[in-house]
GROMACS .gro file of C-alpha atoms in nm:
model
  290
    1MET     CA    1   4.058   0.861   4.118
    2ASP     CA    2   3.932   0.907   4.474
    3LYS     CA    3   3.951   0.588   4.679
    4GLY     CA    4   3.594   0.642   4.798
    5ILE     CA    5   3.464   0.638   4.444
    6ILE     CA    6   3.672   0.331   4.362
    7GLU     CA    7   3.534   0.151   4.665
    8ILE     CA    8   3.177   0.240   4.562
    9LEU     CA    9   3.233   0.115   4.204
   10GLU     CA   10   3.391  -0.207   4.327
   11TYR     CA   11   3.120  -0.270   4.583
   12GLU     CA   12   2.977  -0.617   4.528
   13LEU     CA   13   2.598  -0.623   4.518
   14PHE     CA   14   2.561  -1.000   4.526
   15THR     CA   15   2.743  -1.320   4.441
   16ILE     CA   16   2.597  -1.636   4.292
   17GLY     CA   17   2.851  -1.918   4.269
   18LYS     CA   18   3.144  -1.787   4.065
   19TYR     CA   19   2.947  -1.486   3.936
   20THR     CA   20   2.976  -1.152   4.114
   21LEU     CA   21   2.791  -0.834   4.022
   22ASN     CA   22   2.935  -0.501   4.134
   23VAL     CA   23   2.838  -0.135   4.090
   24TYR     CA   24   3.107  -0.080   3.826
   25ALA     CA   25   2.945  -0.336   3.593
   26ILE     CA   26   2.604  -0.171   3.627
   27VAL     CA   27   2.741   0.181   3.573
   28GLY     CA   28   2.944   0.065   3.273
   29SER     CA   29   2.637  -0.102   3.123
   30LEU     CA   30   2.430   0.213   3.168
   31VAL     CA   31   2.703   0.417   2.995
   32VAL     CA   32   2.711   0.170   2.703
   33ILE     CA   33   2.331   0.185   2.668
   34THR     CA   34   2.324   0.566   2.685
   35VAL     CA   35   2.605   0.612   2.432
   36GLY     CA   36   2.454   0.348   2.203
   37LEU     CA   37   2.108   0.506   2.202
   38TYR     CA   38   2.256   0.852   2.148
   39LEU     CA   39   2.461   0.718   1.855
   40ARG     CA   40   2.150   0.551   1.711
   41ASN     CA   41   1.950   0.874   1.724
   42PHE     CA   42   2.242   1.074   1.582
   43ILE     CA   43   2.281   0.839   1.285
   44ARG     CA   44   1.906   0.840   1.229
   45ARG     CA   45   1.902   1.221   1.212
   46LEU     CA   46   2.191   1.215   0.963
   47ILE     CA   47   2.004   0.969   0.742
   48TYR     CA   48   1.681   1.170   0.741
   49ARG     CA   49   1.870   1.492   0.663
   50SER     CA   50   2.013   1.341   0.345
   51HIS     CA   51   1.869   1.482   0.022
   52LYS     CA   52   2.000   1.195  -0.192
   53LEU     CA   53   1.764   0.935  -0.043
   54ASP     CA   54   1.388   0.915  -0.071
   55LEU     CA   55   1.166   0.858   0.233
   56GLY     CA   56   1.147   0.481   0.184
   57LYS     CA   57   1.525   0.436   0.170
   58LYS     CA   58   1.575   0.663   0.470
   59PHE     CA   59   1.334   0.454   0.675
   60ALA     CA   60   1.490   0.125   0.563
   61PHE     CA   61   1.848   0.235   0.641
   62SER     CA   62   1.749   0.384   0.978
   63GLN     CA   63   1.572   0.061   1.078
   64ILE     CA   64   1.870  -0.154   0.980
   65VAL     CA   65   2.110   0.074   1.173
   66ASN     CA   66   1.872   0.068   1.470
   67TYR     CA   67   1.868  -0.313   1.491
   68LEU     CA   68   2.246  -0.342   1.441
   69ILE     CA   69   2.319  -0.092   1.719
   70ILE     CA   70   2.075  -0.265   1.956
   71LEU     CA   71   2.247  -0.596   1.883
   72VAL     CA   72   2.591  -0.446   1.952
   73ILE     CA   73   2.463  -0.285   2.274
   74PHE     CA   74   2.328  -0.621   2.389
   75PHE     CA   75   2.661  -0.800   2.344
   76LEU     CA   76   2.860  -0.517   2.505
   77VAL     CA   77   2.629  -0.503   2.806
   78MET     CA   78   2.641  -0.880   2.851
   79ASN     CA   79   3.020  -0.870   2.833
   80ASN     CA   80   3.038  -0.578   3.075
   81LEU     CA   81   2.815  -0.757   3.324
   82GLY     CA   82   3.038  -1.061   3.301
   83VAL     CA   83   2.772  -1.282   3.150
   84ASN     CA   84   2.925  -1.552   2.931
   85ILE     CA   85   2.698  -1.585   2.628
   86SER     CA   86   2.917  -1.840   2.448
   87PRO     CA   87   2.707  -2.136   2.572
   88LEU     CA   88   2.398  -1.950   2.459
   89LEU     CA   89   2.544  -1.897   2.112
   90LEU     CA   90   2.661  -2.257   2.088
   91GLY     CA   91   2.325  -2.390   2.193
   92SER     CA   92   2.120  -2.135   2.004
   93GLY     CA   93   2.065  -2.373   1.713
   94ALA     CA   94   1.895  -2.633   1.929
   95ILE     CA   95   1.705  -2.365   2.120
   96LEU     CA   96   1.577  -2.202   1.803
   97VAL     CA   97   1.465  -2.539   1.666
   98GLY     CA   98   1.269  -2.608   1.981
   99ILE     CA   99   1.117  -2.263   2.002
  100GLY     CA  100   1.063  -2.242   1.628
  101LEU     CA  101   0.825  -2.539   1.631
  102GLY     CA  102   0.580  -2.332   1.830
  103LEU     CA  103   0.665  -1.990   1.689
  104GLN     CA  104   0.713  -2.061   1.319
  105ASN     CA  105   0.489  -1.778   1.202
  106LEU     CA  106   0.655  -1.528   1.437
  107PHE     CA  107   1.003  -1.613   1.306
  108LEU     CA  108   0.875  -1.611   0.949
  109ASP     CA  109   0.738  -1.258   0.997
  110PHE     CA  110   1.069  -1.151   1.155
  111ILE     CA  111   1.277  -1.285   0.865
  112SER     CA  112   1.030  -1.136   0.615
  113GLY     CA  113   1.075  -0.796   0.782
  114ILE     CA  114   1.451  -0.817   0.733
  115ILE     CA  115   1.403  -0.917   0.368
  116ILE     CA  116   1.166  -0.623   0.306
  117LEU     CA  117   1.406  -0.371   0.462
  118VAL     CA  118   1.708  -0.505   0.272
  119ASP     CA  119   1.536  -0.577  -0.059
  120ARG     CA  120   1.347  -0.243  -0.057
  121THR     CA  121   1.082  -0.353  -0.306
  122ILE     CA  122   0.835  -0.210  -0.053
  123GLN     CA  123   0.918   0.120   0.115
  124VAL     CA  124   0.749   0.372   0.340
  125GLY     CA  125   0.533   0.601   0.130
  126ASP     CA  126   0.462   0.342  -0.142
  127VAL     CA  127   0.101   0.282  -0.247
  128VAL     CA  128   0.036  -0.092  -0.260
  129ASP     CA  129  -0.244  -0.339  -0.320
  130ILE     CA  130  -0.227  -0.626  -0.070
  131GLU     CA  131  -0.492  -0.893  -0.114
  132GLY     CA  132  -0.737  -0.636  -0.254
  133THR     CA  133  -0.657  -0.370   0.007
  134ILE     CA  134  -0.512  -0.050  -0.141
  135GLY     CA  135  -0.322   0.177   0.093
  136GLU     CA  136  -0.005   0.371   0.167
  137VAL     CA  137   0.278   0.208   0.360
  138GLU     CA  138   0.326   0.406   0.682
  139LYS     CA  139   0.552   0.184   0.893
  140ILE     CA  140   0.764  -0.126   0.833
  141LYS     CA  141   0.856  -0.300   1.155
  142MET     CA  142   1.043  -0.624   1.212
  143ARG     CA  143   0.722  -0.829   1.239
  144THR     CA  144   0.443  -0.620   1.087
  145THR     CA  145   0.376  -0.352   0.827
  146GLN     CA  146   0.119  -0.076   0.876
  147ILE     CA  147  -0.096   0.032   0.580
  148ARG     CA  148  -0.326   0.337   0.573
  149THR     CA  149  -0.623   0.288   0.338
  150ARG     CA  150  -0.826   0.543   0.143
  151GLU     CA  151  -1.084   0.533   0.423
  152ASN     CA  152  -0.808   0.643   0.664
  153LYS     CA  153  -0.807   0.303   0.832
  154ASN     CA  154  -0.479   0.158   0.959
  155ILE     CA  155  -0.442  -0.211   0.876
  156ILE     CA  156  -0.161  -0.421   1.021
  157PHE     CA  157  -0.026  -0.694   0.794
  158PRO     CA  158   0.224  -0.959   0.904
  159ASN     CA  159   0.539  -0.920   0.697
  160SER     CA  160   0.510  -1.276   0.571
  161ALA     CA  161   0.189  -1.176   0.389
  162LEU     CA  162   0.391  -0.922   0.190
  163THR     CA  163   0.662  -1.169   0.087
  164LYS     CA  164   0.450  -1.480   0.023
  165ASN     CA  165   0.137  -1.342  -0.144
  166LYS     CA  166   0.082  -1.145  -0.463
  167LEU     CA  167   0.140  -0.775  -0.407
  168VAL     CA  168   0.102  -0.478  -0.643
  169ASN     CA  169   0.334  -0.184  -0.575
  170PHE     CA  170   0.208   0.117  -0.769
  171SER     CA  171   0.513   0.324  -0.667
  172LEU     CA  172   0.795   0.078  -0.740
  173ASN     CA  173   0.931   0.209  -1.071
  174ASP     CA  174   0.681   0.472  -1.186
  175ASP     CA  175   0.411   0.636  -0.974
  176ARG     CA  176   0.199   0.713  -1.280
  177VAL     CA  177  -0.104   0.485  -1.292
  178ARG     CA  178  -0.348   0.444  -1.580
  179PHE     CA  179  -0.719   0.451  -1.504
  180GLN     CA  180  -1.021   0.368  -1.719
  181ILE     CA  181  -1.379   0.493  -1.734
  182PRO     CA  182  -1.603   0.269  -1.947
  183LEU     CA  183  -1.919   0.412  -2.102
  184GLY     CA  184  -2.152   0.375  -2.398
  185VAL     CA  185  -2.267   0.626  -2.662
  186HIS     CA  186  -2.552   0.618  -2.913
  187TYR     CA  187  -2.484   0.465  -3.253
  188ASP     CA  188  -2.582   0.794  -3.419
  189SER     CA  189  -2.311   0.984  -3.230
  190ASP     CA  190  -2.026   1.157  -3.412
  191MET     CA  191  -1.721   0.970  -3.277
  192ALA     CA  192  -1.490   1.268  -3.338
  193VAL     CA  193  -1.712   1.480  -3.112
  194VAL     CA  194  -1.728   1.196  -2.857
  195GLU     CA  195  -1.350   1.167  -2.847
  196LYS     CA  196  -1.301   1.543  -2.817
  197SER     CA  197  -1.558   1.569  -2.537
  198LEU     CA  198  -1.410   1.281  -2.337
  199ILE     CA  199  -1.050   1.403  -2.361
  200GLU     CA  200  -1.151   1.757  -2.265
  201ALA     CA  201  -1.342   1.624  -1.965
  202ALA     CA  202  -1.027   1.443  -1.849
  203ILE     CA  203  -0.759   1.706  -1.908
  204GLU     CA  204  -0.964   1.973  -1.730
  205GLN     CA  205  -0.907   1.786  -1.403
  206PRO     CA  206  -0.593   1.905  -1.215
  207MET     CA  207  -0.501   1.554  -1.100
  208VAL     CA  208  -0.496   1.411  -1.454
  209LEU     CA  209  -0.145   1.416  -1.604
  210ASP     CA  210  -0.077   1.598  -1.930
  211GLU     CA  211   0.178   1.331  -2.025
  212PRO     CA  212   0.092   1.062  -2.115
  213LYS     CA  213  -0.213   1.224  -2.266
  214PRO     CA  214  -0.565   1.086  -2.213
  215PHE     CA  215  -0.702   0.877  -2.500
  216ILE     CA  216  -1.005   0.668  -2.590
  217TRP     CA  217  -1.054   0.322  -2.731
  218ILE     CA  218  -1.364   0.172  -2.887
  219GLU     CA  219  -1.401  -0.143  -2.679
  220GLY     CA  220  -1.687  -0.303  -2.869
  221PHE     CA  221  -2.037  -0.277  -3.016
  222GLY     CA  222  -2.317  -0.349  -2.775
  223ASP     CA  223  -2.686  -0.414  -2.835
  224SER     CA  224  -2.777  -0.047  -2.797
  225ALA     CA  225  -2.446   0.143  -2.763
  226ILE     CA  226  -2.095   0.183  -2.892
  227GLU     CA  227  -1.878   0.078  -2.598
  228VAL     CA  228  -1.600   0.331  -2.535
  229GLY     CA  229  -1.320   0.344  -2.279
  230LEU     CA  230  -1.162   0.671  -2.161
  231TYR     CA  231  -0.803   0.620  -2.039
  232TYR     CA  232  -0.605   0.874  -1.838
  233PHE     CA  233  -0.303   0.883  -1.606
  234SER     CA  234  -0.275   1.015  -1.252
  235ARG     CA  235  -0.033   0.998  -0.959
  236ASP     CA  236  -0.291   1.049  -0.685
  237LEU     CA  237  -0.413   0.695  -0.620
  238PHE     CA  238  -0.589   0.784  -0.298
  239ALA     CA  239  -0.814   1.033  -0.480
  240ALA     CA  240  -0.898   0.793  -0.765
  241PRO     CA  241  -1.269   0.747  -0.677
  242ARG     CA  242  -1.324   1.123  -0.640
  243LEU     CA  243  -1.133   1.191  -0.963
  244ARG     CA  244  -1.348   0.939  -1.153
  245SER     CA  245  -1.660   1.110  -1.018
  246ASP     CA  246  -1.536   1.453  -1.128
  247ILE     CA  247  -1.455   1.325  -1.477
  248ARG     CA  248  -1.798   1.161  -1.509
  249LYS     CA  249  -1.965   1.489  -1.412
  250ALA     CA  250  -1.759   1.669  -1.677
  251ILE     CA  251  -1.850   1.403  -1.936
  252VAL     CA  252  -2.222   1.453  -1.876
  253GLN     CA  253  -2.178   1.828  -1.913
  254LYS     CA  254  -1.969   1.797  -2.232
  255PHE     CA  255  -2.211   1.551  -2.391
  256ARG     CA  256  -2.505   1.782  -2.324
  257GLU     CA  257  -2.318   2.078  -2.471
  258ASN     CA  258  -2.218   1.885  -2.786
  259GLY     CA  259  -2.543   1.695  -2.840
  260VAL     CA  260  -2.403   1.349  -2.764
  261GLU     CA  261  -2.666   1.115  -2.624
  262PHE     CA  262  -2.635   0.829  -2.382
  263PRO     CA  263  -2.826   0.527  -2.515
  264TYR     CA  264  -3.109   0.366  -2.324
  265PRO     CA  265  -3.152  -0.011  -2.349
  266HIS     CA  266  -3.450  -0.089  -2.569
  267THR     CA  267  -3.587  -0.380  -2.769
  268VAL     CA  268  -3.752  -0.350  -3.112
  269VAL     CA  269  -4.009  -0.615  -3.197
  270GLU     CA  270  -4.108  -0.630  -3.565
  271MET     CA  271  -4.445  -0.786  -3.647
  272PRO     CA  272  -4.547  -0.920  -3.990
  273GLU     CA  273  -4.776  -0.686  -4.185
  274ASN     CA  274  -5.061  -0.941  -4.213
  275TRP     CA  275  -5.026  -1.066  -3.859
  276ARG     CA  276  -5.347  -1.123  -3.670
  277PRO     CA  277  -5.380  -1.260  -3.317
  278SER     CA  278  -5.488  -1.623  -3.306
  279LYS     CA  279  -5.808  -1.737  -3.140
  280GLU     CA  280  -5.607  -1.870  -2.848
  281ASP     CA  281  -5.443  -1.529  -2.801
  282GLU     CA  282  -5.783  -1.359  -2.809
  283LEU     CA  283  -5.925  -1.602  -2.555
  284GLN     CA  284  -5.628  -1.540  -2.326
  285ARG     CA  285  -5.678  -1.166  -2.351
  286LYS     CA  286  -6.052  -1.186  -2.261
  287PRO     CA  287  -6.124  -1.150  -1.888
  288GLU     CA  288  -6.268  -1.451  -1.718
  289THR     CA  289  -6.642  -1.431  -1.639
  290LEU     CA  290  -6.820  -1.608  -1.361
   0.00000   0.00000   0.00000
């Protein structure tokens, strides 16, 4: 190698006590960072090109590889710069205890993020219900998780909220979800016609699954109606309100075509045949005169 280049690489930028920083250490550190980031991106592309993994697993594996490579880059750069991190590692326990007293929630979110990525009970693309908020998981970071709701709002949840609180994952084992539409029909209705009309109204919708098939249950007997529940399955959770509306429109149309009536609440008061208003009732009914 040319002596001029060697002299440039060995040029000392500054010295503090026993520590000396030269150009060679900086150049070597830049090379390590460049190669490490290139390797990270290369591995990430390989993961996302795989056809054996779903989107959630691809994201989880790429995030884990990303953090591992960054950790390795950090130690290599520190070693290349001549920084002795052994005292830092030895004293890290005491440091973390001191810092953790003030940053407990931050560390809890960080650990929860690692648990989520490794456990994979929640993955990118899953539809979840977190504390009454239904949305699709878009990003899982080390501290937070981003959820996109049906209203196209992005909500950021701390990862600890996903591991500590009750969470419903509609996509965990089976993305088919059962929905219900409750309604009431007149007591004079032919229940065979009611069942046929309701099932037809459901299966005509493209987003309703053919298997399992829609079905109805008689839920109870109300004061003025037979209480019926229409049950159907769909995979499109985000379109659930619109799908319910479409099915209700179809139900109204089917009922009108088949002569099925919706009941109206009413009260029947039966009076005795020989009943006559009392004198007090008649006095109350007479207008007051001045």
